[in-house]
Every structure is written in C-alpha cells, then in structure tokens.
C-alpha cells in the first residue's frame, strides 16, 4: 500500500472513531425508543454488572452501572407517605432533618371515598413527594383483599371488593407515575393475613383466585400500567409468591403482559433456582447477616447475588433469565430516574396537606346518626366533652413499614379545638389507656402518654366531664401497635381493646348526645351500637386527621364516604372464620412447634368474601359494604335500562334519577350490583360492577347513568380457564349501599 493511501485510511479511521466518540450511545439517546436503549445498555454490561443490578445493595437500593452512568434504583415505603431515610444497612433513622413528609389517609379511607379523582390526587401528591426525595419506586399501593377483619394490615389495602379495589388502584398508579416514579403494587398475591405470613400456604380455587383476589392486580397492570409489582411473603401451591411460577410467569407475564419489574418483599426470596426461573427480578431483604457469613458485603449472599453468579460461572444455568431481569430493571430506570422530562416534585407542601385533608374528608363514613345528633350545632353548644386516647394519640408512627415521620399531624382533639375556637368549651378526659408508647425505628412521636390511673379512675373522670356536656365525642378504636392495625401480627379479636366497650356504654348512660368516632383500618365489634346515637368511621387520616374529622363533626363537610368492607356483627359472620380455616389448618397449627413450618390454609369460603358471604348466608351485618350516611337525604327515581336484552359484544346502560331532598349540598355514591338469576355455577347474590359519586345541591336532581358490558356479567370458569357470561336473565340492582337497595331492573343476555 502506498504512503498516501495509508495516510488516507488512517485519517478515515480516526474520523470514524472521533464521530463515534461525539455520537451519543443509543442507551443515552432519549430520542430513541426505550426498548432500543434497553437493548443497547444490556449489550454493554458485563456479567458481574448484570448480577449486581438484580439484588439489593442497601436496605432500600440496588446497584446501577457506574461505569456506564446508569444510576442506582432507590425505593421507599409507601403507601401513605414517604418513609424517612434509614441508614444504609440499618432500619434506624439516618437522622436527616429534611425528610419529614405529609401523611395521607390510609388506603382504606381512600377507598371509602369511592371517588377515583381522589385516588388520582393521592397518587399525584405522594408521587411528587417521592420524586422530591429522589425515589424511583414507591412501595405501594396495596390491594390485598379484606378477607378477615383480624388481618393486621387491612388498613393498607382497599377493602373487600375486587371491583372497587381495581377501580381505585388505577388512578393512584397513574398519579404516582406521572412523576417519573414507579408504583409498586403489593403484595402479589394472597397475602390476606399477617399471622404466619412467611409460612402460610394458601389453597384456593381458581375461581376465587381470578374473581376475588387477582382483579385489582390485573387492573393495576393492564389499566394502571404499573411499572413494578411486589411479590408477597406467603406461599401458594407450595411455592413462595416471590418465586411462584404460576403467579409470576403464567399469570403476570404471560396472561397479563406485565413489562415491569417484580420486586421481592423484603426477605421474601428463599431459593436461588426458583428465583432465577420463576420471574423474580429484583431481590430486597430485611436482614444481612454479614458477621456469621463472613463476607465483606453481606448483600453478596442474597439468593440473586453470588449464588446466582456461581451457577452461571459453573455453567449450571444460562444467562437468558438474567438478561430478562436486567431488561426489566433497565426499562424501569429509563422510565424513572433516566427520564429527562420528569418533574422535580415537592415535599410537605401546603398543597399536599390540603390534598390529604380533602381525601380524608371524603373518606370519613357516617355509620349511624339517630335523631340527627350530628352535625354538632355550635350555635347551641356551650361544652363539648372529648373522651378517649385516640383523640390525642399520633397515628402516623407505628404499624410497620408504613410508619412515617411527618411534618405535622393534627390530632382529633386539636382539630376540634381549632375549629370550635371560642364558640364553646372543649374539655378532654382520657377515658382509657391503650398504648402510651410512640416510637418506630427511631422515629419518636415525642408524646408522653403515660398515665398510671386505674380503669375505674379514668372512667370516673370521663363520666364527670361528660355528664353535663352538650355533646360527648369519644375517639377510640384501634392503634398502630402489635395486634392492632399493624404489620406482622393479626388482631386477637373483633372487639375493641383496652376495655373501651365499658367506657362507651357508661358514657351512653350519662349523656344522650354521644358520638363515637372509631379510628381504625378494620371493622370492630360494637356491642353498644343501640345505645349510641351517632357513630363515625374515622380511619387513620394522616397529617390532617383532626382538621378533617372536625370538619365532618361540625358539618362544614357533609360526609360522603361509604364502607369499602363489611362490618360484621361477630367473627362467625365472616366466611373465613365460620368455615374454620383462619389462620391456617387447625391440625397443622397444633402440630407445628416452631414458626418455620409451612401451614396450609384453604379458603373454604371460596368466592364468598365480605358481602358476598353475608348475602349468601342471609346475615345482617352490623354495617354493610357500601354503607355511609349523609347530613342530607337522597331520593332515587325508578331506574331504567336502555335495552331489555343485550348481546355479548354490546353494552347496557342503566339510568336513575337521584335527587337531594334535604337542605344542604351533599354527595351520594350510586352503586350498581349485578345479579345473575340462573347460572351453571354458584354465584354471589349480587356483585358490585359500577358506581358513581354525584354532588347535588339542595333540591337538585341528576340523572346518573352506569354502563356495563359482558365482563360485568361473567364468572371465571375454572374448567375452561376463561371468563364466561352465560345467556339468561340478570338484574341490575341499584342501591345506596349493598343492603339499601333503591331499584332493580331486569334484563337478558342473549
Ligand atoms: C413489607 C413491605 C414493605 C417492605 C419494605 C416489608 O416488610 O411487607 O410492604 O414495603 O417491608 O419496608
């Protein structure tokens, strides 16, 4: 080759190299489709880098690829506010002074709004807080079905009905993800109790699985487009949910087409090979025992860390699954931290406080209001007696992983005092002592609730304060300590703890204007229900708890929440308890000596969960699903349908006029249940399939139209493994609750 040609070629190759240098690599080119970027990034990664990416490197983070500028993934709890920063490898506080958040109402309250707009507002607001804190995954929302009122974590979920949960979860996810933060819907699946949560093997029919326990997850994936999902602790078909082939591969990926990341619950992975093959993408853990394992970085011992790398290096497994996991994680990174257009977020803003307040006000449920005791008429009030620990106790600390460090929390007592001002005297008495402690993972409420007085002394003081008051408001219920509304333990009974029943009954004797506000995320027994004129379900309401409660109690807000689960009169009225298989097979439980044994638990009640069971057994609940009163009254007209018969590819619309016949503005939730009159398989008496919340001024009347398609008429046929709508007669049952039916329209499916 002559010199000239040589020089030319050299010049050319330098130029190519230079232009390659100047060009952005595909994975960094935001103009390119995400899938191309993912592929490009994957191709540049070494085996070690890939393995590093699929397991934790600290309590809440996993590694990125520093060499390529691909960031770490940071997760946070969830689901009611952004968890304060913990140390790298400890649950204790990192001690930041800029991580206090707004606590939003617990998800039971959100669900009780029956208002998807509230759900979007919730997701958007909490998503903004997560983004501000530079989190990529928000560990929530939770949609495990309320199967028993003893489940310690029901407060983190959306109730007993698959349609309601599915409808409410979707806008939450969208709101979060608009911020470039992935929602992580949990706990997939069948995590319906906390007792033995790591060792319960759930057995149930495919019908119950598909009709009751999966729809909210499916909606989260297909309608909400969630970017991640968290496997649960329990087992199903003898395999832990975090590496369960049926749940993760067959259903989540193959049937639903999920393209996000499957995150393990913390310590939910137990087996490397299953985790490799069965669709676990990202392993997190609760503990890292570096001492006895003798490694420098104990996270290297995770099931998807060195043990996986070793299997690959020994040629025992290939890298196909590894690439699939890394692809899912890269996709999440491009959707979140590497999205250059994501907003900045904000933390603890007044707007967020107001969002929390609005959701709380819409979710509070007026359960009973005899003689219109409520709202409190401040014009005729000199003295209000406030009784009960929950009037003063901070509820944002405790309860497990959802515990928060809040910027502020307004207690029910303070909220009421603020609202009442000088219009009346508000006098407080403790009434009972429940849980005077207030600390979780180093976050302290700072409250000193110690009180050594005896039960009798406390009661005597309460009665003294109550007897000459114009109103008595008792704030009680549960709290966030163990065996209450709290992770990792279940409640011991349906009854109220700390002898509150006695206090309430005695208060009812000395004052006719008694209002009981039950603060809980669960149904409780109310043996005094006939003696107490007004009962309010007050949930755990977060930062603005007291403001929202006061607003409803004095009538600034007209209550419009409806129960997202049944309040049974007694435990035996719940299918899971009546049929005896909670909290697991009795014989196995008796034989099991240590916590490690796997205990089977068969859901004998099958699809008959919540109101489906009460309807079937003709049981009168204490308060039914969908129940909630207002300070105004709504009269329903006669409902009608737009057709008498529908075909399978048709829709059918039902219309009903609703009129506000009272003197103040209010909101009503019009509920549509479908009843299949004849079917080849047993079906619930009726099932919620549509609803709409309408706001009406006094005297105003609106036409409400609810439309359903064949999906709403279908059941899941186990034998055929498909949804089937059988031709025949159906009824659209329209009500103000599942038991307050205002009209029925018959129709036929051809
Ligand atoms: C809980 C999860 C939570 C995780 C991280 C687990 O114990 O079950 O819901 O997101 O811890 O705190």
XYZ file of C-alpha atoms and ligand atoms in Angstrom:
762
model
C 0.000 0.000 0.000
C 1.460 3.390 -0.857
C 2.034 6.008 1.802
C -0.691 8.291 0.509
C -3.355 5.602 0.707
C -2.112 4.576 4.150
C -2.395 8.155 5.430
C -5.856 8.483 3.920
C -7.082 5.285 5.553
C -5.603 6.282 8.885
C -7.316 9.643 8.610
C -10.618 7.943 7.836
C -10.428 5.596 10.792
C -9.543 8.441 13.179
C -12.522 10.382 11.848
C -14.837 7.419 12.352
C -13.552 6.957 15.848
C -13.972 10.656 16.561
C -17.501 10.791 15.216
C -18.359 7.654 17.207
C -16.983 9.448 20.215
C -19.064 12.505 19.522
C -22.236 10.489 18.988
C -24.382 9.643 21.988
C -24.579 5.952 22.713
C -28.052 4.668 21.927
C -28.931 3.939 25.565
C -28.353 7.596 26.439
C -30.240 8.940 23.445
C -33.620 9.971 24.797
C -34.876 10.388 21.246
C -34.632 6.634 20.730
C -37.389 4.209 21.764
C -36.905 2.800 25.258
C -36.628 -0.789 24.028
C -33.686 0.096 21.782
C -31.964 1.910 24.622
C -32.518 -1.040 26.940
C -31.023 -3.426 24.416
C -28.020 -1.206 23.866
C -27.354 -0.780 27.582
C -27.685 -4.515 28.143
C -25.145 -5.252 25.409
C -22.586 -3.055 27.096
C -22.864 -4.698 30.513
C -20.596 -7.369 31.938
C -21.951 -10.466 33.632
C -20.950 -9.131 37.043
C -22.618 -5.811 36.408
C -25.817 -7.576 35.472
C -25.883 -9.712 38.588
C -25.170 -6.682 40.759
C -28.217 -4.995 39.380
C -30.775 -7.618 40.414
C -30.406 -7.557 44.172
C -30.200 -5.024 46.968
C -27.034 -3.154 47.885
C -28.621 -1.494 50.924
C -31.930 -1.574 52.764
C -33.728 0.302 50.000
C -31.448 0.483 46.974
C -29.940 -1.673 44.266
C -26.839 -1.010 42.219
C -26.718 0.739 38.898
C -23.809 0.530 36.463
C -21.439 3.344 37.467
C -19.147 2.650 34.501
C -21.995 3.440 32.116
C -23.586 6.183 34.157
C -26.663 4.085 34.837
C -28.000 5.090 38.236
C -28.931 3.013 41.263
C -32.577 2.222 41.920
C -33.971 3.722 45.107
C -37.189 2.511 46.673
C -39.228 3.860 49.552
C -42.313 2.903 51.523
C -45.282 3.585 50.868
C -48.158 3.607 50.732
C -49.396 6.506 52.906
C -46.419 8.855 52.772
C -42.699 8.757 52.096
C -40.784 6.823 54.698
C -37.962 8.751 56.392
C -34.429 7.916 55.275
C -32.923 4.967 57.121
C -29.251 4.084 57.434
C -27.550 2.185 54.616
C -27.892 -1.174 56.311
C -29.992 -0.499 59.410
C -33.647 0.161 59.952
C -32.715 3.040 62.227
C -33.023 6.625 61.141
C -30.350 8.223 59.014
C -31.078 11.329 61.043
C -31.931 13.600 58.160
C -33.683 16.801 59.069
C -35.238 17.374 55.665
C -37.240 14.175 55.138
C -40.464 14.854 57.039
C -43.450 14.181 54.836
C -47.181 14.720 54.621
C -49.054 11.641 55.780
C -52.044 10.888 53.594
C -55.064 8.958 54.834
C -54.686 5.179 54.975
C -55.771 3.369 51.824
C -58.979 2.100 53.469
C -60.022 5.742 53.716
C -59.059 6.427 50.122
C -61.151 3.500 49.026
C -64.035 4.752 51.193
C -64.194 7.932 49.101
C -65.430 5.814 46.181
C -64.006 8.625 44.113
C -61.334 7.852 41.500
C -60.475 11.569 41.367
C -59.380 11.382 44.989
C -57.267 8.406 44.099
C -55.512 10.331 41.356
C -54.949 13.290 43.658
C -53.470 10.894 46.222
C -51.121 9.267 43.712
C -50.039 12.582 42.223
C -49.320 14.119 45.622
C -47.451 11.184 47.131
C -45.636 10.717 43.819
C -44.430 14.321 43.999
C -43.080 13.679 47.487
C -41.321 10.516 46.319
C -39.792 12.319 43.360
C -38.568 15.167 45.537
C -36.866 12.597 47.756
C -35.271 11.137 44.595
C -37.004 7.805 44.937
C -37.595 5.712 41.843
C -40.026 3.180 43.280
C -42.839 3.884 45.701
C -43.669 0.669 47.563
C -47.430 0.882 47.249
C -50.361 0.894 46.864
C -51.588 -2.347 48.428
C -54.617 -4.172 47.116
C -54.825 -7.417 49.053
C -58.433 -8.335 49.595
C -60.005 -7.882 53.016
C -60.784 -11.494 53.865
C -60.877 -11.254 57.659
C -61.204 -8.250 59.962
C -58.342 -9.673 62.009
C -55.710 -9.037 59.333
C -53.313 -6.534 60.872
C -52.598 -4.894 57.522
C -56.083 -4.299 56.193
C -55.599 -0.575 56.768
C -53.012 -0.521 53.977
C -55.413 -2.051 51.449
C -58.574 -1.060 49.630
C -61.237 -3.289 51.090
C -63.111 -6.459 50.294
C -64.384 -5.898 46.794
C -62.332 -6.643 43.679
C -64.183 -4.129 41.504
C -63.866 -1.268 43.982
C -60.163 -2.004 44.610
C -59.480 -2.339 40.889
C -61.225 0.939 40.141
C -59.448 2.832 42.905
C -55.937 1.472 42.353
C -55.628 2.600 38.736
C -55.666 6.415 39.192
C -53.307 6.139 42.187
C -50.737 4.389 39.998
C -51.136 6.897 37.172
C -50.768 9.816 39.573
C -47.564 8.391 41.036
C -46.037 7.505 37.683
C -46.733 10.938 36.177
C -43.855 11.957 38.410
C -41.373 9.538 36.915
C -41.728 7.332 39.982
C -42.747 3.697 39.614
C -45.671 2.485 41.678
C -45.037 -0.938 43.188
C -48.365 -2.638 43.727
C -48.259 -5.050 46.637
C -48.402 -7.769 47.893
C -48.843 -10.085 44.939
C -50.692 -12.248 45.850
C -52.895 -13.818 48.528
C -51.240 -12.057 51.446
C -54.508 -11.798 53.378
C -53.222 -12.095 56.922
C -50.093 -11.235 58.870
C -50.089 -14.204 61.244
C -47.555 -16.726 59.877
C -47.102 -14.501 56.885
C -43.935 -16.231 55.710
C -45.209 -19.757 56.149
C -48.868 -19.816 55.172
C -49.543 -21.782 52.031
C -52.802 -20.532 50.558
C -55.017 -23.026 48.806
C -58.000 -21.824 46.868
C -59.982 -22.460 43.741
C -59.035 -20.758 40.502
C -62.446 -19.142 40.613
C -61.709 -17.426 43.914
C -58.228 -16.522 42.690
C -59.434 -14.926 39.468
C -62.739 -13.461 40.667
C -61.737 -12.133 44.082
C -58.000 -11.967 44.717
C -56.490 -11.018 41.341
C -58.695 -8.394 39.642
C -57.147 -5.388 41.405
C -53.636 -6.582 40.484
C -54.715 -7.207 36.924
C -56.206 -3.718 36.664
C -53.004 -2.310 38.158
C -51.021 -3.957 35.372
C -53.316 -3.569 32.395
C -55.165 -0.323 33.140
C -52.817 1.391 35.568
C -49.695 0.304 33.687
C -47.764 -0.159 36.918
C -44.011 -0.250 36.383
C -43.413 -2.617 39.273
C -45.145 -5.101 41.496
C -44.087 -6.662 44.805
C -44.257 -10.377 45.449
C -45.774 -11.342 48.790
C -44.363 -13.352 51.692
C -46.810 -16.260 51.744
C -46.808 -19.393 49.649
C -49.247 -20.514 47.014
C -49.258 -24.033 45.580
C -46.374 -24.813 47.899
C -44.094 -22.177 46.404
C -43.274 -18.763 47.838
C -45.093 -16.000 45.999
C -41.804 -14.208 45.278
C -40.724 -17.041 43.014
C -44.016 -18.594 42.172
C -44.200 -19.845 38.631
C -47.954 -19.699 38.334
C -48.326 -16.200 39.771
C -45.298 -14.544 38.222
C -44.778 -16.311 34.907
C -48.061 -17.854 33.839
C -50.410 -15.140 35.057
C -48.478 -11.890 35.480
C -46.236 -12.114 32.420
C -47.996 -14.492 30.045
C -51.652 -13.725 30.668
C -51.440 -10.057 31.595
C -48.375 -8.996 29.611
C -46.626 -7.231 32.507
C -43.432 -5.477 31.332
C -42.306 -4.027 34.647
C -40.115 -5.206 37.490
C -41.091 -7.855 40.011
C -39.624 -6.682 43.309
C -39.411 -9.119 46.186
C -40.935 -8.288 49.507
C -38.097 -7.681 51.952
C -36.721 -11.133 52.660
C -39.381 -12.812 50.539
C -36.909 -14.773 48.386
C -35.891 -18.216 49.663
C -34.476 -20.120 46.743
C -31.990 -19.141 44.039
C -33.082 -21.544 41.328
C -36.750 -20.724 41.691
C -35.973 -17.020 41.798
C -33.959 -17.391 38.587
C -36.576 -19.313 36.671
C -39.854 -18.080 38.055
C -39.748 -14.410 37.311
C -38.248 -12.689 40.350
C -36.369 -9.634 39.054
C -35.098 -7.646 41.995
C -34.364 -9.124 45.407
C -34.591 -6.980 48.516
C -34.119 -8.097 52.083
C -34.702 -7.186 55.668
C -31.522 -8.530 57.220
C -27.956 -9.036 56.097
C -26.060 -11.299 58.380
C -22.564 -10.361 57.304
C -20.989 -11.443 60.588
C -21.624 -15.141 60.645
C -21.461 -15.426 56.878
C -18.065 -13.752 56.986
C -18.256 -11.683 53.839
C -17.383 -8.087 53.281
C -20.701 -7.181 51.741
C -23.442 -9.419 53.018
C -25.738 -8.416 50.166
C -23.470 -10.564 48.005
C -25.031 -13.557 49.753
C -28.517 -12.768 48.554
C -30.141 -15.534 46.532
C -29.811 -13.482 43.361
C -26.230 -12.362 44.074
C -23.094 -14.558 44.241
C -25.044 -17.828 44.405
C -26.538 -16.939 41.005
C -23.206 -15.786 39.578
C -21.632 -19.010 40.744
C -24.266 -21.130 38.999
C -23.676 -19.210 35.777
C -19.896 -19.466 36.018
C -20.117 -23.183 36.658
C -22.289 -23.480 33.593
C -25.200 -24.799 35.596
C -27.572 -22.112 34.405
C -27.521 -19.869 31.374
C -27.909 -16.100 31.202
C -31.256 -15.876 29.421
C -33.190 -15.252 32.635
C -30.531 -12.867 33.887
C -30.905 -10.756 30.765
C -34.677 -10.762 31.127
C -34.396 -9.459 34.679
C -31.871 -6.797 33.722
C -34.024 -5.723 30.780
C -36.982 -5.203 33.126
C -34.871 -3.185 35.528
C -33.291 -1.071 32.785
C -36.753 -0.355 31.423
C -37.785 0.873 34.866
C -34.682 3.048 35.128
C -35.375 4.659 31.756
C -38.973 5.257 32.812
C -37.952 6.841 36.101
C -34.563 8.220 37.079
C -33.261 8.434 33.495
C -36.407 10.138 32.187
C -35.061 13.644 31.497
C -38.575 15.095 31.388
C -39.693 14.015 34.832
C -40.805 16.800 37.174
C -38.899 17.828 40.307
C -41.536 17.007 42.869
C -42.096 18.682 46.205
C -42.229 17.621 49.826
C -44.569 18.626 52.600
C -46.138 21.495 50.699
C -49.366 23.167 51.865
C -50.990 21.799 48.682
C -50.121 18.284 49.745
C -51.546 18.909 53.188
C -54.763 20.122 51.612
C -54.877 17.123 49.271
C -54.629 14.826 52.286
C -57.355 16.772 54.038
C -59.695 16.612 51.049
C -59.263 12.855 50.710
C -59.796 12.412 54.442
C -62.982 14.474 54.416
C -64.393 12.466 51.529
C -63.488 9.142 53.076
C -64.908 9.578 56.584
C -68.020 7.423 56.894
C -71.081 8.387 58.913
C -72.229 4.981 60.101
C -75.160 5.945 62.276
C -76.915 9.207 63.102
C -80.064 8.682 65.155
C -82.117 11.824 65.889
C -79.670 13.740 63.718
C -77.325 14.172 66.630
C -74.688 15.155 64.108
C -73.577 17.626 62.968
C -72.645 19.317 66.200
C -74.639 22.546 66.363
C -72.108 25.040 67.630
C -74.746 27.746 67.978
C -76.413 25.759 70.716
C -73.300 24.417 72.357
C -71.501 25.561 75.463
C -69.464 22.485 76.264
C -68.131 19.552 74.280
C -66.620 16.650 76.183
C -63.924 14.810 74.261
C -63.006 11.395 75.629
C -60.547 8.731 74.554
C -56.893 8.104 73.844
C -57.310 8.317 70.106
C -58.294 11.954 70.437
C -54.706 12.760 71.271
C -52.577 9.868 70.032
C -50.390 10.356 66.966
C -51.194 7.601 64.498
C -48.612 8.217 61.808
C -45.842 6.496 63.765
C -46.071 2.718 64.068
C -47.885 -0.038 62.239
C -44.808 -1.422 60.464
C -43.297 -0.381 57.164
C -45.960 2.276 56.549
C -44.783 4.213 59.617
C -43.885 7.827 58.855
C -42.029 10.850 60.106
C -44.431 13.668 59.494
C -44.003 17.361 59.101
C -47.063 17.742 61.289
C -50.085 15.772 62.470
C -53.212 17.425 63.774
C -54.852 15.261 66.416
C -58.637 14.938 66.591
C -58.683 16.968 69.813
C -56.582 19.785 68.362
C -58.564 19.751 65.132
C -61.770 20.155 67.060
C -60.379 22.852 69.334
C -59.062 24.779 66.335
C -62.445 24.638 64.646
C -64.589 25.377 67.696
C -62.388 28.235 68.853
C -64.115 30.364 71.451
C -67.594 29.248 70.418
C -67.650 26.510 73.046
C -65.552 24.940 75.728
C -63.826 21.684 74.747
C -62.953 19.562 77.782
C -60.842 16.443 77.467
C -60.641 13.284 79.560
C -58.538 10.248 78.684
C -61.206 7.589 79.442
C -58.830 4.653 78.954
C -55.142 3.998 78.481
C -54.235 1.943 75.440
C -50.741 2.201 74.059
C -48.804 5.079 75.598
C -45.659 4.372 73.554
C -44.854 6.118 70.315
C -41.717 5.056 68.511
C -40.909 3.170 65.357
C -37.407 2.588 64.001
C -36.168 5.581 65.903
C -38.940 7.975 64.873
C -40.489 9.261 68.075
C -43.835 10.958 68.359
C -42.471 12.940 71.257
C -45.774 12.473 73.072
C -45.801 11.457 76.699
C -48.963 9.404 77.055
C -48.058 7.607 80.241
C -50.927 7.549 82.702
C -50.924 5.308 85.758
C -54.505 5.808 86.843
C -56.717 2.748 87.178
C -59.503 1.886 84.744
C -62.068 2.992 87.318
C -60.383 6.303 87.963
C -60.167 7.066 84.266
C -63.804 6.149 83.764
C -64.968 8.231 86.720
C -63.210 11.280 85.334
C -64.671 10.725 81.863
C -68.209 10.414 83.214
C -67.754 13.516 85.292
C -66.643 15.515 82.254
C -69.348 14.013 80.031
C -72.456 14.280 82.081
C -73.193 17.993 81.718
C -71.743 18.437 78.224
C -73.896 19.360 75.242
C -72.088 16.701 73.229
C -69.748 13.879 74.120
C -67.335 12.795 71.422
C -65.481 9.573 72.106
C -62.401 8.961 69.930
C -61.338 5.351 70.294
C -60.821 2.263 68.195
C -57.509 0.655 67.374
C -53.987 1.995 67.016
C -50.750 1.003 65.287
C -49.249 -1.228 67.947
C -48.852 -5.002 67.698
C -52.073 -6.982 67.368
C -53.960 -3.875 66.320
C -53.716 -2.292 62.870
C -50.118 -3.315 62.483
C -47.845 -5.277 60.186
C -46.513 -8.701 61.192
C -49.308 -9.589 63.608
C -53.048 -10.053 63.442
C -55.661 -8.839 65.865
C -56.679 -11.209 68.627
C -60.396 -10.486 68.356
C -63.008 -8.315 66.684
C -63.670 -6.469 69.935
C -62.235 -3.120 70.905
C -59.162 -3.343 73.132
C -58.471 -1.609 76.462
C -61.990 -2.075 77.853
C -63.321 0.695 75.618
C -66.709 -1.015 75.371
C -67.261 -0.380 79.050
C -66.309 3.292 78.770
C -68.624 3.801 75.794
C -71.552 2.023 77.457
C -71.150 4.056 80.625
C -70.870 7.306 78.684
C -74.094 6.452 76.857
C -75.846 6.219 80.209
C -74.882 9.710 81.335
C -75.303 11.621 78.082
C -77.756 11.109 75.226
C -75.678 13.063 72.759
C -72.832 10.623 72.466
C -70.827 10.397 69.265
C -68.356 7.544 68.860
C -65.565 8.059 66.346
C -63.857 4.784 65.562
C -60.257 5.282 64.458
C -59.181 2.074 62.722
C -58.483 0.422 59.415
C -60.630 -2.541 60.332
C -64.148 -3.406 61.390
C -64.668 -3.627 65.125
C -67.488 -5.134 67.198
C -69.907 -2.605 68.656
C -71.950 -4.237 71.420
C -73.219 -0.754 72.378
C -74.482 0.102 68.889
C -78.089 0.559 70.047
C -77.158 2.852 72.910
C -75.028 5.293 70.939
C -76.881 7.641 68.601
C -74.014 8.661 66.308
C -71.097 6.575 65.042
C -68.398 7.764 62.657
C -65.724 5.636 60.979
C -62.655 7.860 61.242
C -59.858 5.662 59.748
C -56.200 6.691 60.080
C -56.288 10.055 58.393
C -52.696 11.252 58.371
C -51.396 14.780 58.832
C -54.769 16.493 58.591
C -56.692 13.930 60.654
C -58.029 16.360 63.233
C -58.989 19.045 60.726
C -60.908 16.591 58.559
C -62.713 14.976 61.479
C -63.701 18.335 62.958
C -64.965 19.475 59.585
C -67.303 16.484 59.354
C -68.348 16.587 63.012
C -69.426 20.231 62.953
C -70.900 19.885 59.495
C -68.567 22.020 57.381
C -68.151 18.881 55.311
C -71.152 16.734 54.582
C -69.924 13.133 54.926
C -69.950 11.101 51.735
C -67.706 8.106 52.434
C -69.029 4.576 52.028
C -67.610 1.453 53.628
C -65.171 -0.468 51.437
C -65.743 -3.551 53.589
C -68.447 -5.144 55.697
C -68.627 -4.561 59.422
C -69.737 -7.971 60.688
C -71.629 -8.132 63.979
C -69.400 -11.009 65.062
C -66.472 -13.015 63.713
C -68.574 -16.075 62.929
C -70.400 -13.924 60.399
C -67.259 -13.931 58.259
C -66.795 -16.869 55.891
C -63.107 -17.346 56.706
C -63.979 -17.741 60.388
C -67.238 -19.610 60.071
C -65.618 -22.294 57.935
C -62.735 -22.552 60.314
C -59.644 -22.235 58.175
C -58.249 -18.995 59.587
C -55.380 -18.585 60.464
C -54.487 -21.950 58.939
C -55.344 -25.603 59.112
C -56.102 -26.291 62.772
C -54.379 -29.680 62.982
C -51.253 -28.475 61.274
C -51.154 -25.436 63.513
C -51.484 -27.625 66.589
C -48.680 -29.899 65.404
C -46.386 -27.104 64.335
C -43.887 -26.421 67.075
C -41.863 -23.669 65.507
C -42.595 -20.799 63.172
C -40.762 -22.352 60.254
C -43.377 -24.986 59.426
C -45.456 -24.385 56.367
C -49.116 -24.303 57.309
C -51.787 -24.838 54.703
C -54.786 -22.596 54.716
C -57.690 -23.377 52.456
C -60.051 -20.576 51.568
C -63.140 -22.739 52.016
C -65.443 -19.752 51.700
C -64.181 -19.566 48.112
C -65.611 -16.584 46.236
C -67.917 -15.692 49.119
C -65.860 -12.973 50.752
C -67.309 -9.941 52.549
C -70.822 -9.008 51.437
C -70.873 -11.972 49.083
C -70.822 -14.220 52.154
C -73.309 -12.116 54.157
C -75.721 -12.086 51.200
C -75.452 -15.818 50.634
C -75.918 -16.697 54.296
C -78.581 -14.019 54.771
C -76.629 -12.459 57.612
C -77.406 -8.935 58.739
C -74.097 -7.128 59.096
C -73.521 -4.519 61.752
C -72.914 -2.130 58.835
C -72.960 -3.395 55.270
C -70.469 -2.905 52.470
C -71.151 0.362 50.641
C -72.935 1.900 53.617
C -72.465 5.535 54.590
C -74.938 8.248 55.599
C -75.107 11.935 54.803
C -76.470 15.023 56.537
C -78.860 15.349 53.636
C -81.230 12.837 52.050
C -81.256 11.401 48.562
C -84.306 10.053 46.827
C -83.828 7.692 43.904
C -86.237 7.577 40.975
C -87.189 4.386 39.210
C -84.165 3.043 37.334
C -84.422 2.054 33.696
C -82.250 0.340 31.093
C -81.542 1.408 27.522
C -82.442 -2.081 26.318
C -84.171 -5.192 27.529
C -81.752 -7.644 26.003
C -78.097 -7.316 25.275
C -75.655 -9.399 23.302
C -72.152 -10.399 24.295
C -70.484 -7.603 22.330
C -72.944 -4.986 23.444
C -73.045 -2.735 26.477
C -76.078 -1.943 28.573
C -76.754 1.317 30.382
C -78.877 1.875 33.445
C -80.183 5.277 34.308
C -81.567 6.502 37.581
C -82.511 9.953 38.793
C -81.132 10.952 42.164
C -82.497 13.969 43.998
C -81.129 15.765 47.026
C -84.271 16.227 49.121
C -82.532 17.774 52.116
C -81.413 21.276 52.861
C -77.702 21.037 52.219
C -75.317 20.069 49.477
C -74.090 16.517 49.557
C -72.562 13.682 47.587
C -74.086 10.280 47.006
C -72.455 7.126 45.667
C -74.854 5.334 43.362
C -73.909 1.651 43.363
C -74.773 -0.890 40.709
C -74.691 -4.573 41.568
C -75.292 -7.322 39.037
C -77.295 -10.367 39.988
C -77.234 -13.473 37.818
C -80.595 -15.162 38.143
C -79.607 -18.585 36.906
C -76.164 -19.979 36.365
C -74.424 -23.306 35.910
C -72.032 -22.453 38.765
C -72.980 -20.985 42.129
C -72.732 -17.208 42.057
C -72.918 -14.466 44.653
C -76.381 -12.982 45.150
C -75.002 -9.797 43.648
C -71.661 -8.189 42.814
C -70.592 -4.567 42.524
C -69.914 -3.745 38.872
C -70.227 0.035 38.586
C -70.637 3.116 40.755
C -70.630 6.865 40.503
C -70.299 9.618 43.037
C -72.530 12.630 42.350
C -72.614 16.021 44.012
C -76.060 17.571 44.437
C -77.148 20.956 45.712
C -80.271 21.048 47.903
C -83.284 20.252 45.723
C -81.083 19.346 42.760
C -81.751 16.230 40.732
C -79.298 14.486 38.413
C -79.542 11.607 36.043
C -76.891 9.002 36.733
C -76.004 6.531 34.008
C -73.987 3.410 34.690
C -72.844 1.250 31.817
C -71.581 -2.314 31.914
C -70.561 -4.889 29.362
C -70.427 -8.650 29.374
C -67.399 -8.605 31.653
C -69.704 -7.476 34.441
C -71.951 -10.475 33.845
C -69.165 -13.040 33.705
C -67.802 -15.565 36.128
C -64.479 -17.354 35.885
C -64.985 -20.910 34.742
C -62.165 -22.976 36.306
C -62.748 -25.865 33.952
C -62.401 -23.808 30.784
C -59.966 -21.313 32.325
C -61.913 -18.412 30.895
C -64.450 -15.764 31.778
C -67.936 -16.860 30.824
C -71.102 -14.809 30.517
C -73.984 -17.242 30.339
C -77.036 -16.130 28.424
C -80.118 -15.699 30.550
C -81.799 -13.351 32.974
C -79.907 -10.807 35.042
C -80.819 -7.987 37.357
C -79.199 -4.626 37.810
C -79.560 -3.878 41.494
C -79.142 -0.194 42.240
C -78.532 0.922 45.780
C -77.157 3.433 48.192
C -75.331 0.530 49.840
C -75.173 -3.222 49.316
C -78.217 -3.503 51.594
C -80.074 -0.277 50.891
C -81.488 -1.171 47.504
C -83.386 1.587 45.693
C -84.391 -0.127 42.466
C -83.990 -3.223 40.311
C -84.023 -3.558 36.531
C -84.281 -6.942 34.852
C -82.576 -7.648 31.561
C -81.409 -10.527 29.486
C -78.176 -11.572 27.871
C -78.757 -13.257 24.536
C -43.343 -5.100 53.923
C -43.460 -4.312 52.638
C -42.537 -3.140 52.674
C -41.112 -3.651 52.891
C -40.067 -2.568 52.939
C -41.904 -5.463 54.221
O -41.792 -5.985 55.498
O -44.132 -6.257 53.839
O -44.789 -3.899 52.441
O -42.654 -2.388 51.502
O -41.065 -4.347 54.116
O -40.167 -1.819 54.082
